[in-house]
């Protein structure tokens, strides 16, 4: 993108009908470190790449628990993400207090999107520079949404945002058809593999990534480093450069879970599948 | 000149209240509501009386109303406050429907919303003078709860308001069991309503029974209970203690 005379204010349209400030905000999301999300019928997994600035500092927190049934992973201006997480937590807890019932994810996401839209239509505001992957469970099942700085939101079977997310998206596009009916542990494994794609050659270890799960009978929580490392070790035998056609190796029984077999269906699914579900 | 001008002592914590008035006493009131869980959902009964003090003034007051798709609300106490509550709930359900997503407020949510409303009004010393019974079924789950004008709320397998607590609940405690059939449930409710008719002076012999199941709400046409006044004890009531009162 190049500078132009229509990009100073968010309230200025370009002749082509674009709001450049909003698009620049979406650029900020693309520059942030990667976050991915995927869901099955009963579980949703969020993962993100968490690299500390230096060995001396701690990691930037990018996954937030919003309620027992909702969590969010962010990419972009993490400060904006933190503020929005606080807003989401507030909405959830107020709803819970009034109705003694969990706030349906779909409604939270709409509220979030409306909040983002306001910032695209006020001259004294700027759009939020953060993309949010909202994972949650409600009466109608497991959901994964992506909220954009533009105020749009979409529901996904699987998605990735942030830098080098295209590699993860390619991996997810290949495999997403199998996610619906897969087990919780396989879903986490797929998440880790998608994260690995974004690392492009770097070793995947639990110190650079964070994984969180929410599902039926399982409140939202971040998996601890030990568990994550175990799961990585269990499948990390083949080189990362394994091509798309071959399934990653079948897990040996080292894992705590009992499901070793990856789905056969996905191996046959060559080529890019359409993104809209 | 305002006859009802509220005078505050100097140390009042009630805040500024020039001409505003708070609910001090109810005017047109409904008496007991009785409800129980049965096999397919909830059964609720209430008579159609609206008393004006000791006068049985209005005899076609519907004190039970469906709320949204999944709930049924019955009320005793001030009828105008019940109508106000129905307006609040109407708005609540409207906004719920406007989301136009697959979610809807179930009886549990409505009950808790009402609890919040009643309690908050009580805290402002301006209560909605009602005792409410909220029943419903959603996704196969039966729900029956009650809220009072001071915000006391709880759920149970059978609930009642007002005199119903004293006259009907003991009967229900003895005779209620899980998975009552519809006929047994109605028979049990009628037994309770008959006792209330004999013994509650604000009861009128014109009642409705409402049922809510997964399929929806049905409120019966008004009807009357058969009563028997030929008990020998009634023939010469002053026999045991002659007096003017």
CSV table of N, CA, C and O in Angstrom, one decimal, chain A residues 95-111 114 138-140 143, chain B residues 92 95-97 99-105 108-114 116 138-139 153:
chain,number,residue,atom,x,y,z
A,95,UNK,N,-24.0,-10.5,31.7
A,95,UNK,CA,-25.0,-11.4,31.2
A,95,UNK,C,-25.2,-12.5,32.2
A,95,UNK,O,-26.4,-12.8,32.6
A,96,UNK,N,-24.1,-13.1,32.6
A,96,UNK,CA,-24.2,-14.2,33.6
A,96,UNK,C,-24.9,-13.8,34.9
A,96,UNK,O,-25.7,-14.5,35.4
A,97,UNK,N,-24.7,-12.6,35.3
A,97,UNK,CA,-25.3,-12.1,36.6
A,97,UNK,C,-26.8,-11.9,36.4
A,97,UNK,O,-27.6,-12.3,37.3
A,98,UNK,N,-27.2,-11.3,35.3
A,98,UNK,CA,-28.6,-11.1,35.1
A,98,UNK,C,-29.4,-12.3,34.7
A,98,UNK,O,-30.5,-12.5,35.2
A,99,UNK,N,-28.8,-13.2,33.9
A,99,UNK,CA,-29.6,-14.3,33.4
A,99,UNK,C,-29.1,-15.7,34.0
A,99,UNK,O,-29.7,-16.7,33.6
A,100,UNK,N,-28.1,-15.7,34.8
A,100,UNK,CA,-27.5,-16.9,35.3
A,100,UNK,C,-27.3,-18.0,34.2
A,100,UNK,O,-27.5,-19.2,34.4
A,101,UNK,N,-26.8,-17.5,33.1
A,101,UNK,CA,-26.7,-18.3,31.9
A,101,UNK,C,-25.5,-17.8,31.1
A,101,UNK,O,-25.3,-16.6,31.1
A,102,UNK,N,-24.8,-18.6,30.4
A,102,UNK,CA,-23.6,-18.1,29.7
A,102,UNK,C,-24.0,-17.3,28.4
A,102,UNK,O,-25.0,-17.7,27.8
A,103,UNK,N,-23.3,-16.2,28.2
A,103,UNK,CA,-23.6,-15.4,27.0
A,103,UNK,C,-23.4,-16.2,25.7
A,103,UNK,O,-22.3,-16.7,25.6
A,104,UNK,N,-24.4,-16.3,24.8
A,104,UNK,CA,-24.1,-17.0,23.6
A,104,UNK,C,-23.0,-16.3,22.8
A,104,UNK,O,-23.0,-15.1,22.7
A,105,UNK,N,-22.1,-17.1,22.3
A,105,UNK,CA,-20.9,-16.5,21.6
A,105,UNK,C,-21.3,-15.6,20.5
A,105,UNK,O,-20.7,-14.6,20.3
A,106,UNK,N,-22.2,-16.1,19.7
A,106,UNK,CA,-22.7,-15.3,18.6
A,106,UNK,C,-23.1,-13.9,18.9
A,106,UNK,O,-22.8,-12.9,18.2
A,107,UNK,N,-23.6,-13.7,20.1
A,107,UNK,CA,-24.1,-12.4,20.5
A,107,UNK,C,-22.9,-11.5,20.9
A,107,UNK,O,-22.8,-10.3,20.6
A,108,UNK,N,-21.9,-12.1,21.6
A,108,UNK,CA,-20.8,-11.4,22.1
A,108,UNK,C,-20.0,-10.9,20.9
A,108,UNK,O,-19.5,-9.7,20.8
A,109,UNK,N,-19.9,-11.8,19.9
A,109,UNK,CA,-19.1,-11.4,18.7
A,109,UNK,C,-19.8,-10.2,17.9
A,109,UNK,O,-19.1,-9.3,17.4
A,110,UNK,N,-21.1,-10.2,17.9
A,110,UNK,CA,-21.8,-9.1,17.2
A,110,UNK,C,-21.6,-7.8,18.0
A,110,UNK,O,-21.3,-6.7,17.4
A,111,UNK,N,-21.6,-7.9,19.3
A,111,UNK,CA,-21.4,-6.7,20.2
A,111,UNK,C,-20.0,-6.2,19.9
A,111,UNK,O,-19.7,-5.0,19.8
A,114,UNK,N,-19.8,-4.5,16.5
A,114,UNK,CA,-20.4,-3.2,16.5
A,114,UNK,C,-19.5,-2.2,17.2
A,114,UNK,O,-19.5,-1.0,16.8
A,138,UNK,N,-21.7,-22.7,22.9
A,138,UNK,CA,-23.0,-22.4,23.4
A,138,UNK,C,-24.0,-23.4,23.0
A,138,UNK,O,-23.6,-24.5,22.6
A,139,UNK,N,-25.3,-23.1,23.2
A,139,UNK,CA,-26.3,-24.1,23.0
A,139,UNK,C,-26.2,-24.7,21.6
A,139,UNK,O,-26.6,-25.9,21.4
A,140,UNK,N,-25.9,-23.9,20.6
A,140,UNK,CA,-25.9,-24.4,19.3
A,140,UNK,C,-24.6,-25.1,18.9
A,140,UNK,O,-24.4,-25.4,17.7
A,143,UNK,N,-18.1,-22.9,18.4
A,143,UNK,CA,-18.0,-21.8,17.4
A,143,UNK,C,-16.6,-21.2,17.4
A,143,UNK,O,-15.9,-21.1,18.4
B,92,UNK,N,-38.0,-7.3,26.6
B,92,UNK,CA,-36.9,-8.2,26.8
B,92,UNK,C,-36.9,-9.3,25.7
B,92,UNK,O,-35.9,-9.5,25.0
B,95,UNK,N,-36.2,-7.8,22.1
B,95,UNK,CA,-34.7,-7.6,21.8
B,95,UNK,C,-34.1,-9.0,21.6
B,95,UNK,O,-33.2,-9.1,20.8
B,96,UNK,N,-34.6,-9.9,22.4
B,96,UNK,CA,-34.0,-11.3,22.2
B,96,UNK,C,-34.3,-11.8,20.8
B,96,UNK,O,-33.4,-12.4,20.2
B,97,UNK,N,-35.5,-11.6,20.3
B,97,UNK,CA,-35.9,-12.0,19.0
B,97,UNK,C,-35.1,-11.2,17.9
B,97,UNK,O,-34.8,-11.8,16.8
B,99,UNK,N,-32.2,-10.3,17.8
B,99,UNK,CA,-30.8,-10.8,17.5
B,99,UNK,C,-30.9,-11.7,16.3
B,99,UNK,O,-30.0,-11.9,15.5
B,100,UNK,N,-32.1,-12.4,16.2
B,100,UNK,CA,-32.3,-13.3,15.0
B,100,UNK,C,-31.2,-14.3,14.9
B,100,UNK,O,-30.7,-14.5,13.8
B,101,UNK,N,-30.8,-14.8,16.0
B,101,UNK,CA,-29.8,-15.9,15.9
B,101,UNK,C,-30.5,-17.2,16.5
B,101,UNK,O,-31.6,-17.1,16.9
B,102,UNK,N,-29.7,-18.2,16.6
B,102,UNK,CA,-30.4,-19.5,17.1
B,102,UNK,C,-30.6,-19.5,18.5
B,102,UNK,O,-31.1,-20.5,19.1
B,103,UNK,N,-30.3,-18.4,19.2
B,103,UNK,CA,-30.5,-18.4,20.7
B,103,UNK,C,-31.8,-17.8,21.1
B,103,UNK,O,-32.3,-16.9,20.5
B,104,UNK,N,-32.3,-18.3,22.3
B,104,UNK,CA,-33.5,-17.6,22.8
B,104,UNK,C,-33.4,-17.8,24.3
B,104,UNK,O,-32.8,-18.7,24.9
B,105,UNK,N,-34.1,-16.8,25.0
B,105,UNK,CA,-34.1,-16.8,26.5
B,105,UNK,C,-35.0,-17.9,27.0
B,105,UNK,O,-36.2,-17.9,26.6
B,108,UNK,N,-35.2,-20.2,32.7
B,108,UNK,CA,-34.2,-19.9,33.8
B,108,UNK,C,-33.7,-18.5,33.6
B,108,UNK,O,-33.5,-17.8,34.6
B,109,UNK,N,-33.5,-18.1,32.4
B,109,UNK,CA,-33.0,-16.7,32.2
B,109,UNK,C,-34.0,-15.7,32.5
B,109,UNK,O,-33.7,-14.7,33.1
B,110,UNK,N,-35.3,-16.0,32.1
B,110,UNK,CA,-36.3,-15.0,32.4
B,110,UNK,C,-36.5,-14.9,33.9
B,110,UNK,O,-36.7,-13.8,34.5
B,111,UNK,N,-36.5,-16.0,34.6
B,111,UNK,CA,-36.6,-16.0,36.1
B,111,UNK,C,-35.5,-15.2,36.7
B,111,UNK,O,-35.8,-14.4,37.6
B,112,UNK,N,-34.3,-15.4,36.3
B,112,UNK,CA,-33.2,-14.6,36.9
B,112,UNK,C,-33.3,-13.1,36.6
B,112,UNK,O,-33.0,-12.3,37.4
B,113,UNK,N,-33.8,-12.8,35.4
B,113,UNK,CA,-34.0,-11.4,35.0
B,113,UNK,C,-35.0,-10.8,35.9
B,113,UNK,O,-34.8,-9.7,36.4
B,114,UNK,N,-36.1,-11.5,36.1
B,114,UNK,CA,-37.2,-11.0,37.0
B,114,UNK,C,-36.7,-10.8,38.4
B,114,UNK,O,-37.0,-9.8,39.1
B,116,UNK,N,-33.7,-10.0,39.3
B,116,UNK,CA,-32.9,-8.8,39.3
B,116,UNK,C,-33.8,-7.6,39.4
B,116,UNK,O,-33.5,-6.6,40.1
B,138,UNK,N,-37.4,-26.0,28.3
B,138,UNK,CA,-36.5,-25.7,27.1
B,138,UNK,C,-35.6,-26.8,26.9
B,138,UNK,O,-34.9,-27.3,27.9
B,139,UNK,N,-35.5,-27.3,25.7
B,139,UNK,CA,-34.6,-28.4,25.4
B,139,UNK,C,-34.8,-29.6,26.3
B,139,UNK,O,-33.9,-30.2,26.8
B,153,UNK,N,-35.9,-15.6,45.7
B,153,UNK,CA,-36.2,-16.4,44.6
B,153,UNK,C,-35.7,-17.8,44.8
B,153,UNK,O,-34.7,-18.0,45.5
